[in-house]
Tab-separated table of C-alpha atoms in Angstrom:
chain	number	residue	atom	x	y	z
W	21	MET	CA	29.634	-34.152	30.858
W	22	PRO	CA	32.681	-34.633	28.758
W	23	ARG	CA	34.551	-31.535	27.779
W	24	HIS	CA	37.141	-31.654	24.773
W	25	ARG	CA	40.193	-32.330	26.437
W	26	ASP	CA	38.520	-35.761	27.921
W	27	VAL	CA	38.581	-37.305	24.190
W	28	ILE	CA	41.294	-38.940	23.152
W	29	PRO	CA	41.162	-40.109	19.298
W	30	ALA	CA	43.109	-42.633	17.309
W	31	MET	CA	44.927	-40.047	15.468
W	32	SER	CA	45.331	-37.071	18.300
W	33	LEU	CA	44.960	-33.628	17.587
W	34	SER	CA	47.379	-30.985	18.952
W	35	PRO	CA	46.115	-28.853	21.724
W	36	LEU	CA	46.299	-25.740	19.386
W	37	GLU	CA	44.079	-27.625	16.860
W	38	ILE	CA	41.695	-28.608	19.821
W	39	ASP	CA	41.652	-24.835	20.870
W	40	GLU	CA	41.190	-23.474	17.418
W	41	LEU	CA	38.418	-25.703	16.437
W	42	THR	CA	36.807	-25.139	19.831
W	43	ARG	CA	36.971	-21.552	19.165
W	44	LEU	CA	35.607	-21.713	15.679
W	45	GLU	CA	32.851	-24.045	16.493
W	46	GLU	CA	31.537	-21.919	19.538
W	47	ALA	CA	31.903	-18.707	17.413
W	48	MET	CA	29.090	-20.373	14.958
W	49	TRP	CA	26.836	-19.697	18.154
W	50	SER	CA	27.882	-16.087	18.587
W	51	GLU	CA	26.043	-13.108	17.395
W	52	ALA	CA	29.107	-11.312	16.805
W	53	SER	CA	30.547	-13.795	14.338
W	54	ARG	CA	27.309	-15.477	12.979
W	55	TYR	CA	26.348	-12.368	11.631
W	56	ASP	CA	29.691	-11.177	10.294
W	57	ALA	CA	29.513	-11.921	6.491
W	58	ALA	CA	33.237	-11.632	6.172
W	59	PHE	CA	33.839	-13.919	9.227
W	60	GLN	CA	31.301	-16.597	7.699
W	61	GLU	CA	32.714	-16.366	4.142
W	62	ARG	CA	36.332	-17.172	5.384
W	63	ARG	CA	35.122	-20.054	7.354
W	64	PHE	CA	32.598	-21.712	4.925
W	65	ALA	CA	34.248	-23.832	2.272
W	66	ASP	CA	33.217	-23.101	-1.335
W	67	ASP	CA	31.273	-26.402	-1.302
W	68	PHE	CA	29.427	-26.062	2.083
W	69	PHE	CA	26.075	-27.464	2.729
W	70	GLU	CA	24.188	-27.783	5.901
W	71	PHE	CA	21.381	-30.479	6.998
W	72	GLY	CA	19.658	-28.089	9.414
W	73	ARG	CA	18.025	-29.513	12.652
W	74	SER	CA	14.856	-28.744	11.027
W	75	GLY	CA	15.413	-31.139	8.262
W	76	ARG	CA	16.188	-28.619	5.638
W	77	THR	CA	19.125	-28.220	3.468
W	78	TYR	CA	21.218	-25.167	3.175
W	79	ALA	CA	23.623	-24.206	0.917
W	80	ARG	CA	26.560	-22.110	1.506
W	81	ALA	CA	24.858	-18.538	0.316
W	82	GLN	CA	21.941	-19.514	2.725
W	83	ALA	CA	24.401	-20.134	5.686
W	84	ILE	CA	26.082	-16.756	5.212
W	85	LEU	CA	23.958	-14.457	7.454
W	86	PRO	CA	23.957	-10.731	6.758
W	87	GLU	CA	23.877	-8.385	9.726
W	88	SER	CA	20.323	-7.282	8.883
W	89	ALA	CA	19.094	-10.964	9.764
W	90	ARG	CA	20.808	-10.623	13.346
W	91	GLU	CA	18.667	-11.991	16.357
W	92	VAL	CA	19.831	-13.008	19.838
W	93	ILE	CA	21.370	-16.506	19.903
W	94	ARG	CA	20.713	-17.904	23.113
W	95	ALA	CA	22.915	-21.025	23.028
W	96	ARG	CA	24.351	-22.915	25.864
W	97	LEU	CA	28.379	-22.613	25.909
W	98	PRO	CA	30.684	-24.304	26.267
W	99	LEU	CA	29.425	-26.825	24.040
W	100	ASP	CA	28.118	-29.882	25.545
W	101	ALA	CA	30.009	-33.224	24.868
W	102	LEU	CA	32.272	-31.472	22.569
W	103	ALA	CA	34.510	-34.176	20.758
W	104	PHE	CA	37.029	-34.263	17.934
W	105	ARG	CA	37.810	-37.227	15.642
W	106	ARG	CA	40.537	-36.854	12.843
W	107	LEU	CA	39.334	-38.295	9.572
W	108	ASP	CA	42.521	-37.814	7.784
W	109	THR	CA	45.567	-35.381	7.861
W	110	HIS	CA	43.670	-32.445	6.887
W	111	THR	CA	40.158	-33.148	7.964
W	112	ILE	CA	38.404	-33.199	11.704
W	113	GLN	CA	34.868	-34.104	12.635
W	114	VAL	CA	33.684	-32.076	15.472
W	115	THR	CA	30.441	-33.481	17.252
W	116	TYR	CA	28.428	-31.918	20.128
W	117	ASN	CA	25.148	-31.477	21.648
W	118	SER	CA	23.492	-28.209	21.323
W	119	HIS	CA	20.892	-26.840	23.658
W	120	VAL	CA	19.193	-23.404	22.044
W	121	GLU	CA	16.466	-21.503	23.733
W	122	TYR	CA	13.696	-20.163	20.922
W	123	GLU	CA	10.940	-18.183	22.286
W	124	GLY	CA	10.981	-19.797	25.713
W	125	VAL	CA	11.667	-23.352	24.455
W	126	VAL	CA	14.862	-25.124	24.639
W	127	GLU	CA	15.693	-27.249	21.408
W	128	HIS	CA	18.353	-30.013	21.598
W	129	ALA	CA	20.459	-31.460	18.657
W	130	ARG	CA	23.364	-33.732	17.889
W	131	ARG	CA	25.720	-31.658	16.098
W	132	SER	CA	28.496	-32.710	13.572
W	133	SER	CA	30.650	-30.656	11.533
W	134	LEU	CA	33.541	-31.418	9.198
W	135	TRP	CA	36.339	-28.912	9.176
W	136	THR	CA	39.363	-28.964	6.663
W	137	TRP	CA	42.739	-27.422	7.062
W	138	THR	CA	43.253	-25.739	3.460
W	139	GLU	CA	45.433	-22.570	2.651
W	140	GLY	CA	46.464	-22.150	6.228
W	141	ALA	CA	43.110	-21.953	7.588
W	142	TRP	CA	40.180	-24.281	9.015
W	143	VAL	CA	36.808	-24.160	6.807
W	144	MET	CA	33.894	-25.960	7.319
W	145	ARG	CA	32.567	-28.195	4.690
W	146	PHE	CA	29.630	-29.712	6.179
W	147	HIS	CA	27.346	-29.264	9.143
W	148	GLN	CA	24.420	-31.412	10.577
W	149	GLY	CA	22.019	-30.852	13.273
W	150	THR	CA	19.751	-33.919	14.412
W	151	PRO	CA	17.011	-33.458	16.976
W	152	TYR	CA	16.701	-35.417	20.155
W	153	GLU	CA	15.111	-35.371	23.578
W	154	PRO	CA	17.632	-35.727	26.372
């Protein structure tokens, strides 16, 4: 399976950008940061929204999960088929396949996130998960 360093986009990313966006994307699958409201507040743009794997649409407020909602996240890391595409000077699309276990069943999704560099930090503007069968 390709890893992020195997992808060479038309407008290439720096190694620092690749490492930071990889860390941020994988942090979304870690309980330590996924249920850290302060982390999420910093990383979700004000206009963030998500089309979930379930087909539901989530606004920013719904995506910021409190510590009280904490549950074990059984996602396969490192992320599978992780790739990056620069859309403009300050916007990167990150795509990958997720494999997450829920109650003994592994659900697969093709994932896409849009990250924008704003005010000295990367913020996620949009995320989508589309189910697929491998």
